Amino acid sequence: MVDLGLEVPMRDGVVLRGVRYSPAALPAPTILMLTPYGADRRHEDGKFFAARGFHFVCVDCRGRGDSGGEFDPFAGDGRDGHDIVQWIAAQPWSSGDVVMYGGSYCGFVQWAIAATQPPALRAIAPAASVYPGVDFPNPGTIFEAYVVQWLTLVNGHRMNDVLFKDGQMWRSIALDLVAQGRPFRDLDIAAVGCRLPVFQEWLDHPSYDSYWARLVPSAEQFAGITMPVLTVTGQYDDDQQGALRYYDQHIVTPGARHDLVIGPWDHSGTRTGERSFGGLTFPESCEVDLRALHADWYDWALGRGERPAFLTDRVVYFHEDTWVPSAGIPSGPQALTLYPSGKLLARNASEETQVVELAIDPRKDENRDIQPEETRFVSAIGSLSGLVHTSSPVGEVLDLAGRPWASLTLSSELPDFDVVTEIYLLRGEQAIWLGEAPLRARHRDSITTASPWPSTVEITVELSFPFVSLRTTVDDRFAVVVRPAHHRYQVNQQAGGDISRETSADAVAGVVRLVQHRSSVSLPLSL
């Protein structure tokens, strides 16, 4: 049975609305999804989970779809979700047990609700969870042009998805804004002809401050999340950083019950299991029925089934052609460490002083281009731009698994600048993107504090990259690229002021020097 008229009253009198799919046998446990993307769009999920003996309840976030109130992204979902969980538990068709489902924003929602500890909530299963202020809307404290595109999608009660999916239009809008020398703060006007209050509010908080911290669980709240958790993310998931930050903060709790699956997926693939995307194709052995895995895991979490056979340890990740169980996220301790030397990556640090310069002019478009989405992760080796360093063939089969890190020593007379460091696997004529780490110079020490870049000294910055898992061939090489922040990010005019308000008239050209003999990149080896 499908109930299209679900109405859930909130503590302040606002009514949220949604859809319920019911199983044949009642009462039954409920899988809840709270979404800003339309409660009516989860039909396949609803049918599947109802057939597995669960209610599937999908509710529109406050101010979205048919729900009352005004949508304030990230701000009130924990409170509303708490009320929904407890309302479901009190219904005659409910067994009193609620678990949660969903990814991206709907993954964030689960953590926000779990932090409030509703008594009826038995488990959460966040996939590709956004961590506001960390991986969206400003990864590395650098705002993305995508922010306005997403805020347009969720503006008002309707879904503006046709407008949202016009990638070429959004790319042109962002590029035109830069070409016209306008401030990044005008991106909303350039795109949709009016101010978007949430966009303006977010820009007022470029550092990770209390504004962002209030949206996610505190250390005390993480410690109180004792229910089972299943996190799903992907090697190419745009929100992997957020998903793993939640994981890292939760597992320090003694007795934390947290399972983690890292697949060879991009952001949407963490829900669909799609193995071909962005120019990449992974073997059939990576395929997992994610809905079935969730249903089996919910049964286990509720004590009505065995633990899924797929989850043979607390962490399961895909490597080459098989799924590998692990007690935790692999972290070495051994690593392949490479040192930039001229245009090369060497196995040993140079004993000679070696310094190279990267010229950055905010008014110019040099070294800022990006691959189109359909080939986002694969490019021609010759197309790499910026300070490009390539290794010789590795000469042996290496298994890499973990989160790479880099230590770069930089200097500049600029008070601020943005650079992106990228890691590539070079195979044949192709450069396969493995991950990037954006750096805003004023936030070199922490995303929570900002200070001008000191012009008279060399500064060593530590960078971390997304999780990678791969096996090399003997002929494979690696490349490390240091380049200006590309077109996905706002332009830093390098004047040291409020970047969101600066225009091309404020732009300061300059150079960033990479002190190669004091820099390195490390790729963790799987033992």
Coordinates of C-alpha atoms in Angstrom, one line a residue:
M1 CA 0.0 0.0 0.0
V2 CA 1.1 3.6 -0.7
D3 CA -0.1 6.4 1.4
L4 CA 0.4 9.7 -0.4
G5 CA -1.2 11.8 2.4
L6 CA 1.3 11.4 5.2
E7 CA 1.3 14.4 7.5
V8 CA 3.7 14.8 10.4
P9 CA 3.2 17.7 12.9
M10 CA 6.3 19.4 14.2
R11 CA 6.7 20.8 17.7
D12 CA 6.2 24.4 16.4
G13 CA 2.9 23.5 14.6
V14 CA 4.4 23.3 11.0
V15 CA 3.3 20.1 9.1
L16 CA 5.7 18.1 7.1
R17 CA 4.4 15.8 4.4
G18 CA 5.5 12.7 2.6
V19 CA 4.8 9.3 1.3
R20 CA 4.6 5.9 3.1
Y21 CA 5.1 2.5 1.5
S22 CA 3.8 -0.3 3.7
P23 CA 4.7 -4.0 3.9
A24 CA 2.1 -6.8 4.0
A25 CA 2.6 -7.6 7.7
L26 CA 1.9 -5.0 10.3
P27 CA 3.2 -3.6 12.6
A28 CA 6.6 -3.3 11.1
P29 CA 9.9 -1.3 11.5
T30 CA 10.3 1.9 9.4
I31 CA 13.0 3.1 7.1
L32 CA 12.9 6.9 7.2
M33 CA 14.3 9.3 4.6
L34 CA 14.1 13.0 5.1
T35 CA 14.9 14.8 1.8
P36 CA 14.9 18.2 0.1
Y37 CA 14.7 16.5 -3.3
G38 CA 11.1 15.4 -3.4
A39 CA 9.5 12.6 -1.3
D40 CA 7.7 11.2 -4.4
R41 CA 11.0 10.4 -6.1
R42 CA 11.9 7.3 -4.1
H43 CA 9.4 4.9 -5.6
E44 CA 11.8 2.1 -6.4
D45 CA 13.3 2.3 -2.8
G46 CA 9.7 2.3 -1.4
K47 CA 8.7 -0.8 -3.3
F48 CA 11.9 -2.7 -2.5
F49 CA 12.0 -2.1 1.2
A50 CA 8.2 -2.7 1.6
A51 CA 8.8 -6.1 0.0
R52 CA 11.5 -6.8 2.5
G53 CA 9.1 -6.2 5.4
F54 CA 9.7 -2.5 6.2
H55 CA 7.6 0.6 6.0
F56 CA 9.5 3.1 3.8
V57 CA 8.6 6.7 4.8
C58 CA 10.0 9.6 2.7
V59 CA 9.3 13.1 4.0
D60 CA 9.9 16.4 2.4
C61 CA 12.2 18.7 4.4
R62 CA 10.6 21.8 5.9
G63 CA 9.9 24.2 3.1
R64 CA 10.4 21.7 0.4
G65 CA 7.9 19.8 -1.7
D66 CA 4.5 19.6 0.0
S67 CA 5.9 20.4 3.5
G68 CA 5.1 23.6 5.3
G69 CA 7.6 26.2 6.6
E70 CA 10.7 27.7 5.0
F71 CA 13.7 25.7 3.9
D72 CA 16.9 26.7 5.6
P73 CA 19.6 24.2 4.4
F74 CA 21.2 22.2 7.2
A75 CA 19.8 24.3 9.9
G76 CA 16.7 22.6 11.3
D77 CA 16.8 19.0 10.0
G78 CA 18.0 17.5 13.3
R79 CA 15.1 18.9 15.3
D80 CA 12.5 18.1 12.6
G81 CA 13.9 14.6 12.1
H82 CA 13.7 13.9 15.9
D83 CA 10.0 14.8 15.8
I84 CA 9.4 12.6 12.7
V85 CA 11.1 9.6 14.3
Q86 CA 9.1 9.8 17.5
W87 CA 5.8 10.4 15.6
I88 CA 6.4 7.3 13.4
A89 CA 7.2 5.2 16.5
A90 CA 3.8 6.2 18.0
Q91 CA 1.7 5.1 15.0
P92 CA -0.4 1.9 15.2
W93 CA 1.2 0.5 12.0
S94 CA 4.8 1.0 13.5
S95 CA 6.7 -1.5 15.5
G96 CA 8.3 1.4 17.3
D97 CA 11.6 0.9 15.6
V98 CA 13.0 3.4 13.1
V99 CA 16.2 3.3 11.0
M100 CA 17.4 5.8 8.4
Y101 CA 18.5 5.8 4.8
G102 CA 19.8 8.2 2.1
G103 CA 22.9 9.9 0.8
S104 CA 24.5 13.3 0.3
Y105 CA 22.3 15.9 2.0
C106 CA 20.1 13.0 3.2
G107 CA 23.3 11.5 4.7
F108 CA 24.0 14.7 6.6
V109 CA 20.4 14.7 7.8
Q110 CA 20.9 11.3 9.5
W111 CA 23.9 12.5 11.5
A112 CA 22.0 15.7 12.5
I113 CA 19.0 13.6 13.7
A114 CA 21.2 11.0 15.5
A115 CA 22.8 13.9 17.4
T116 CA 19.4 14.6 19.0
Q117 CA 19.1 11.0 20.2
P118 CA 15.4 10.3 19.5
P119 CA 14.6 7.2 21.6
A120 CA 13.0 5.2 18.7
L121 CA 16.0 5.6 16.3
R122 CA 17.8 2.3 16.1
A123 CA 20.3 2.7 13.3
I124 CA 21.5 5.2 10.6
A125 CA 23.0 4.4 7.2
P126 CA 24.4 7.7 5.8
A127 CA 26.0 7.5 2.3
A128 CA 28.2 10.2 0.8
S129 CA 27.4 12.5 3.7
V130 CA 27.9 16.2 3.3
Y131 CA 29.8 17.8 6.1
P132 CA 28.8 21.5 6.0
G133 CA 31.7 23.9 6.1
V134 CA 34.2 21.2 5.3
D135 CA 33.5 19.6 2.0
F136 CA 30.5 21.8 0.9
P137 CA 30.0 24.6 0.2
N138 CA 33.6 25.5 0.6
P139 CA 36.1 22.6 0.5
G140 CA 39.4 23.8 1.9
T141 CA 37.6 27.1 2.8
I142 CA 37.3 27.8 -1.0
F143 CA 33.8 28.3 -2.1
E144 CA 32.6 26.5 -5.2
A145 CA 30.6 28.0 -8.1
Y146 CA 28.3 24.9 -7.7
V147 CA 26.9 26.4 -4.5
V148 CA 24.5 28.7 -6.4
Q149 CA 23.6 25.9 -8.8
W150 CA 22.5 23.7 -5.8
L151 CA 20.7 26.5 -4.1
T152 CA 18.7 27.1 -7.3
L153 CA 17.8 23.4 -7.3
V154 CA 16.3 23.6 -3.8
N155 CA 14.9 27.2 -4.0
G156 CA 11.3 27.3 -2.9
H157 CA 9.0 24.3 -2.9
R158 CA 9.4 23.0 -6.5
M159 CA 12.3 21.0 -7.9
N160 CA 14.2 23.2 -10.5
D161 CA 16.0 20.1 -11.7
V162 CA 15.9 20.8 -15.5
L163 CA 17.6 24.2 -14.8
F164 CA 20.0 22.5 -12.4
K165 CA 21.1 19.9 -14.9
D166 CA 22.1 22.4 -17.6
G167 CA 25.8 22.1 -16.8
Q168 CA 27.0 24.1 -19.8
M169 CA 24.8 27.1 -18.7
W170 CA 26.2 27.1 -15.2
R171 CA 29.7 26.8 -16.4
S172 CA 29.2 29.8 -18.7
I173 CA 27.6 31.9 -15.9
A174 CA 30.6 31.3 -13.7
L175 CA 33.2 32.0 -16.4
D176 CA 31.3 35.1 -17.5
L177 CA 31.3 36.4 -13.9
V178 CA 35.1 36.1 -13.8
A179 CA 35.6 37.6 -17.3
Q180 CA 33.5 40.6 -16.3
G181 CA 35.6 41.1 -13.2
R182 CA 32.6 40.9 -10.9
P183 CA 32.8 39.7 -7.2
F184 CA 31.9 36.1 -6.4
R185 CA 29.2 37.5 -4.2
D186 CA 27.3 38.5 -7.3
L187 CA 27.1 34.9 -8.7
D188 CA 23.5 34.6 -7.5
I189 CA 22.4 37.7 -9.3
A190 CA 24.3 36.7 -12.5
A191 CA 22.6 33.2 -12.3
V192 CA 19.0 33.8 -11.3
G193 CA 18.6 37.6 -11.2
C194 CA 18.2 38.0 -7.5
R195 CA 20.0 37.6 -4.2
L196 CA 19.9 34.2 -2.6
P197 CA 20.0 34.9 1.2
V198 CA 21.5 31.6 2.1
F199 CA 24.4 32.1 -0.4
Q200 CA 25.1 35.5 1.1
E201 CA 25.0 34.2 4.6
W202 CA 27.4 31.3 3.8
L203 CA 29.8 33.7 2.2
D204 CA 30.0 35.6 5.5
H205 CA 31.6 32.5 7.1
P206 CA 34.6 31.5 5.0
S207 CA 36.3 29.9 8.0
Y208 CA 35.0 26.8 9.8
D209 CA 33.5 28.7 12.8
S210 CA 30.6 28.1 15.2
Y211 CA 28.2 28.9 12.4
W212 CA 29.2 25.6 10.7
A213 CA 30.0 23.6 13.8
R214 CA 26.5 24.0 15.2
L215 CA 25.1 22.0 12.2
V216 CA 27.0 18.7 13.0
P217 CA 27.3 16.6 16.1
S218 CA 29.6 17.9 18.8
A219 CA 32.2 15.6 20.4
E220 CA 29.8 15.0 23.2
Q221 CA 27.0 14.2 20.8
F222 CA 29.2 11.8 18.8
A223 CA 29.9 10.0 22.0
G224 CA 26.2 9.6 22.6
I225 CA 25.6 7.9 19.2
T226 CA 25.7 4.3 20.4
M227 CA 23.4 2.9 17.7
P228 CA 24.8 1.0 14.7
V229 CA 26.0 3.1 11.8
L230 CA 26.7 2.1 8.2
T231 CA 28.7 4.6 6.2
V232 CA 29.0 4.2 2.4
T233 CA 31.3 6.4 0.3
G234 CA 33.4 6.1 -2.8
Q235 CA 36.9 6.6 -4.0
Y236 CA 35.6 9.3 -6.4
D237 CA 32.8 10.6 -4.1
D238 CA 32.8 14.4 -3.9
D239 CA 31.7 14.1 -0.3
Q240 CA 34.2 11.4 0.7
Q241 CA 36.0 13.9 2.9
G242 CA 32.8 14.6 4.8
A243 CA 31.8 11.0 5.1
L244 CA 35.1 10.0 6.5
R245 CA 35.3 13.0 8.8
Y246 CA 32.1 11.7 10.4
Y247 CA 33.5 8.3 10.6
D248 CA 36.8 9.5 12.1
Q249 CA 35.0 11.5 14.7
H250 CA 32.6 8.7 15.7
I251 CA 34.9 5.7 15.9
V252 CA 36.9 7.3 18.7
T253 CA 33.9 6.6 21.0
P254 CA 34.6 3.4 23.0
G255 CA 32.3 0.7 21.7
A256 CA 31.2 2.6 18.6
R257 CA 29.4 0.3 16.2
H258 CA 30.3 1.7 12.8
D259 CA 30.6 -0.2 9.5
L260 CA 32.3 1.5 6.5
V261 CA 32.1 0.6 2.8
I262 CA 34.4 2.4 0.3
G263 CA 33.6 1.4 -3.3
P264 CA 35.0 2.4 -6.6
W265 CA 32.2 4.9 -7.0
D266 CA 31.6 8.6 -7.7
H267 CA 29.0 10.6 -5.6
S268 CA 25.9 9.2 -7.2
G269 CA 27.4 5.7 -7.4
T270 CA 27.3 5.5 -3.6
R271 CA 23.6 4.9 -4.0
T272 CA 23.4 3.2 -7.5
G273 CA 26.7 1.2 -7.5
E274 CA 27.3 2.4 -11.1
R275 CA 30.8 1.3 -12.1
S276 CA 31.3 3.5 -15.2
F277 CA 31.6 7.2 -14.8
G278 CA 33.9 10.1 -15.7
G279 CA 35.9 8.1 -18.2
L280 CA 36.5 5.3 -15.8
T281 CA 35.2 1.7 -15.8
F282 CA 35.7 -0.7 -12.9
P283 CA 35.4 -4.5 -13.1
E284 CA 32.1 -6.3 -12.7
S285 CA 33.4 -7.8 -9.4
C286 CA 32.8 -4.4 -7.8
E287 CA 29.0 -4.6 -8.2
V288 CA 27.0 -4.7 -5.0
D289 CA 23.2 -4.6 -4.6
L290 CA 23.3 -1.6 -2.3
R291 CA 19.5 -1.8 -1.5
A292 CA 19.8 -5.4 -0.5
L293 CA 22.9 -4.7 1.6
H294 CA 21.0 -2.0 3.4
A295 CA 18.0 -4.2 4.0
D296 CA 20.2 -7.0 5.3
W297 CA 22.1 -4.6 7.6
Y298 CA 18.9 -3.1 9.0
D299 CA 17.6 -6.6 9.8
W300 CA 20.9 -7.3 11.6
A301 CA 20.8 -3.9 13.5
L302 CA 17.2 -4.6 14.6
G303 CA 18.1 -8.1 15.8
R304 CA 15.9 -9.9 13.2
G305 CA 18.7 -11.2 10.9
E306 CA 22.3 -12.3 10.6
R307 CA 25.1 -9.8 9.9
P308 CA 25.5 -9.3 6.1
A309 CA 28.1 -11.7 4.7
F310 CA 29.5 -8.9 2.7
L311 CA 30.6 -7.1 5.9
T312 CA 33.3 -9.5 7.0
D313 CA 35.0 -6.7 9.0
R314 CA 34.3 -3.2 10.1
V315 CA 35.7 -1.7 6.9
V316 CA 35.3 -3.2 3.4
Y317 CA 36.9 -1.5 0.4
F318 CA 37.3 -2.4 -3.2
H319 CA 40.9 -3.1 -4.4
E320 CA 41.8 -3.9 -8.0
D321 CA 39.2 -6.7 -8.6
T322 CA 38.0 -7.8 -5.1
W323 CA 36.5 -6.5 -1.9
V324 CA 39.0 -6.3 1.0
P325 CA 38.0 -6.5 4.6
S326 CA 39.9 -4.5 7.2
A327 CA 39.6 -3.6 10.9
G328 CA 40.0 0.1 10.0
I329 CA 40.8 2.4 7.1
P330 CA 44.3 1.3 5.8
S331 CA 46.9 3.8 6.7
G332 CA 50.3 2.2 5.8
P333 CA 52.5 2.4 7.8
Q334 CA 54.7 2.0 4.8
A335 CA 54.3 4.4 1.9
L336 CA 55.7 5.2 -1.5
T337 CA 57.2 8.7 -0.9
L338 CA 58.0 10.8 -4.0
Y339 CA 60.0 14.1 -4.0
P340 CA 59.6 16.8 -6.7
S341 CA 62.9 17.5 -8.4
G342 CA 62.7 19.8 -11.5
K343 CA 60.0 18.3 -13.6
L344 CA 60.5 14.8 -12.0
L345 CA 59.3 12.9 -9.0
A346 CA 62.2 11.1 -7.4
R347 CA 62.4 8.3 -4.8
N348 CA 64.9 10.4 -2.8
A349 CA 64.9 14.0 -1.8
S350 CA 67.4 16.2 -3.6
E351 CA 70.5 17.3 -1.7
E352 CA 70.6 20.5 -3.7
T353 CA 68.4 23.6 -3.3
Q354 CA 65.6 23.4 -5.9
V355 CA 62.9 26.1 -6.2
V356 CA 60.4 26.4 -9.0
E357 CA 57.8 29.2 -9.5
L358 CA 54.1 29.2 -10.3
A359 CA 52.9 32.5 -11.7
I360 CA 49.3 33.3 -10.8
D361 CA 47.4 36.2 -12.2
P362 CA 43.7 36.2 -11.1
R363 CA 42.8 38.2 -14.3
K364 CA 44.1 35.5 -16.6
D365 CA 42.7 32.0 -17.3
E366 CA 46.0 30.1 -17.4
N367 CA 46.1 26.6 -15.8
R368 CA 42.5 26.8 -14.6
D369 CA 40.7 24.6 -17.0
I370 CA 39.0 21.4 -16.0
Q371 CA 37.8 18.2 -17.7
P372 CA 34.2 17.9 -18.8
E373 CA 32.1 15.7 -16.6
E374 CA 31.9 12.8 -19.0
T375 CA 35.7 12.5 -18.8
R376 CA 36.3 14.2 -15.5
F377 CA 38.7 11.7 -14.1
V378 CA 40.7 10.8 -17.2
S379 CA 42.7 13.1 -19.3
A380 CA 45.6 13.1 -21.8
I381 CA 49.0 13.3 -20.0
G382 CA 49.9 16.3 -22.2
S383 CA 46.9 18.3 -21.0
L384 CA 48.2 18.5 -17.4
S385 CA 49.1 22.1 -16.6
G386 CA 50.8 24.0 -13.8
L387 CA 53.9 22.7 -12.0
V388 CA 53.8 19.1 -13.3
H389 CA 56.1 16.5 -11.8
T390 CA 56.2 13.0 -13.2
S391 CA 57.9 9.9 -11.8
S392 CA 59.7 7.2 -13.7
P393 CA 57.9 3.8 -14.1
V394 CA 57.5 2.2 -10.7
G395 CA 59.2 -1.0 -11.9
E396 CA 57.1 -3.3 -9.8
V397 CA 53.5 -4.1 -8.9
L398 CA 52.4 -2.0 -5.9
D399 CA 49.2 -2.2 -4.0
L400 CA 48.2 1.2 -2.7
A401 CA 45.4 1.7 -0.2
G402 CA 44.7 4.6 2.2
R403 CA 44.6 8.4 2.3
P404 CA 47.7 10.0 0.6
W405 CA 49.4 13.0 2.2
A406 CA 51.8 15.7 1.1
S407 CA 54.2 18.1 2.8
L408 CA 54.8 21.1 0.6
T409 CA 57.1 24.0 1.4
L410 CA 56.0 27.2 -0.3
S411 CA 56.9 30.9 -0.3
S412 CA 55.3 34.0 -1.8
E413 CA 55.1 37.8 -1.4
L414 CA 51.4 37.5 -1.9
P415 CA 49.2 38.0 1.2
D416 CA 46.9 35.2 0.0
F417 CA 46.6 32.8 -2.9
D418 CA 44.8 29.5 -3.8
V419 CA 46.5 26.4 -5.2
V420 CA 45.3 22.9 -5.8
T421 CA 47.6 19.9 -5.6
E422 CA 46.6 16.9 -7.7
I423 CA 47.8 13.3 -7.8
Y424 CA 47.5 11.3 -11.0
L425 CA 48.3 7.7 -12.1
L426 CA 49.9 7.8 -15.5
R427 CA 49.0 4.6 -17.5
G428 CA 49.8 4.6 -21.2
E429 CA 48.8 7.9 -22.6
Q430 CA 46.2 8.6 -19.9
A431 CA 46.4 10.5 -16.7
I432 CA 43.9 9.0 -14.2
W433 CA 43.0 11.5 -11.5
L434 CA 43.4 10.1 -7.9
G435 CA 42.5 13.1 -5.9
E436 CA 43.2 16.7 -5.1
A437 CA 43.8 18.9 -2.1
P438 CA 42.9 22.6 -2.3
L439 CA 44.8 25.1 -0.2
R440 CA 43.9 28.7 0.6
A441 CA 47.0 30.3 1.9
R442 CA 45.4 32.3 4.7
H443 CA 44.0 29.0 6.1
R444 CA 47.3 27.1 5.8
D445 CA 47.3 26.2 9.5
S446 CA 43.6 25.4 10.0
I447 CA 40.3 25.8 8.4
T448 CA 39.2 27.5 11.6
T449 CA 41.6 30.4 11.6
A450 CA 42.9 32.8 8.9
S451 CA 46.0 35.0 8.8
P452 CA 48.0 36.7 5.9
W453 CA 50.7 34.6 4.3
P454 CA 54.1 35.8 5.7
S455 CA 56.1 37.1 2.8
T456 CA 59.6 36.7 4.3
V457 CA 59.7 33.0 5.1
E458 CA 59.2 29.5 3.7
I459 CA 56.2 27.8 5.1
T460 CA 55.6 24.0 5.1
V461 CA 51.9 23.0 4.7
E462 CA 50.5 19.6 5.3
L463 CA 47.8 18.3 2.9
S464 CA 45.6 15.3 2.9
F465 CA 43.9 13.6 0.0
P466 CA 40.9 11.3 -0.6
F467 CA 41.1 7.6 0.0
V468 CA 42.6 5.7 -2.9
S469 CA 42.9 2.0 -3.6
L470 CA 44.7 0.6 -6.7
R471 CA 47.3 -1.9 -8.0
T472 CA 50.0 -0.5 -10.3
T473 CA 51.6 -2.2 -13.2
V474 CA 55.4 -2.2 -13.6
D475 CA 55.1 0.5 -16.3
D476 CA 52.8 2.9 -14.4
R477 CA 54.0 6.3 -13.3
F478 CA 52.7 9.0 -11.0
A479 CA 52.3 12.7 -11.5
V480 CA 51.9 15.4 -8.9
V481 CA 50.6 18.8 -10.1
V482 CA 50.5 22.1 -8.3
R483 CA 48.3 24.6 -10.1
P484 CA 46.1 27.6 -9.5
A485 CA 42.6 26.8 -8.2
H486 CA 40.6 25.7 -11.2
H487 CA 37.2 26.8 -12.5
R488 CA 35.1 24.9 -9.9
Y489 CA 36.3 27.4 -7.3
Q490 CA 35.8 31.1 -6.7
V491 CA 38.7 33.3 -7.9
N492 CA 41.0 34.6 -5.2
Q493 CA 42.1 38.1 -6.2
Q494 CA 45.2 37.6 -3.9
A495 CA 44.8 41.0 -2.3
G496 CA 44.2 39.6 1.2
G497 CA 40.8 41.1 1.7
D498 CA 37.2 39.7 1.7
I499 CA 37.5 37.4 -1.3
S500 CA 33.8 37.3 -1.9
R501 CA 33.6 41.1 -2.4
E502 CA 36.8 41.7 -4.3
T503 CA 36.7 42.4 -8.0
S504 CA 39.3 42.2 -10.8
A505 CA 40.2 45.8 -9.9
D506 CA 41.7 44.4 -6.6
A507 CA 43.6 41.7 -8.3
V508 CA 47.3 41.2 -7.5
A509 CA 49.5 39.1 -9.7
G510 CA 52.4 37.2 -8.2
V511 CA 54.3 34.0 -7.9
V512 CA 54.2 31.1 -5.5
R513 CA 57.4 29.2 -5.1
L514 CA 57.6 25.5 -4.4
V515 CA 60.7 24.6 -2.5
Q516 CA 61.1 21.2 -4.0
H517 CA 63.9 19.8 -1.9
R518 CA 61.7 20.3 1.2
S519 CA 58.5 18.9 -0.3
S520 CA 57.1 15.4 -0.7
V521 CA 54.0 13.3 -1.5
S522 CA 53.3 10.0 0.1
L523 CA 51.1 7.2 -1.2
P524 CA 50.2 4.5 1.5
L525 CA 51.1 1.0 0.6
S526 CA 48.7 -1.9 1.4
L527 CA 50.3 -4.7 3.3

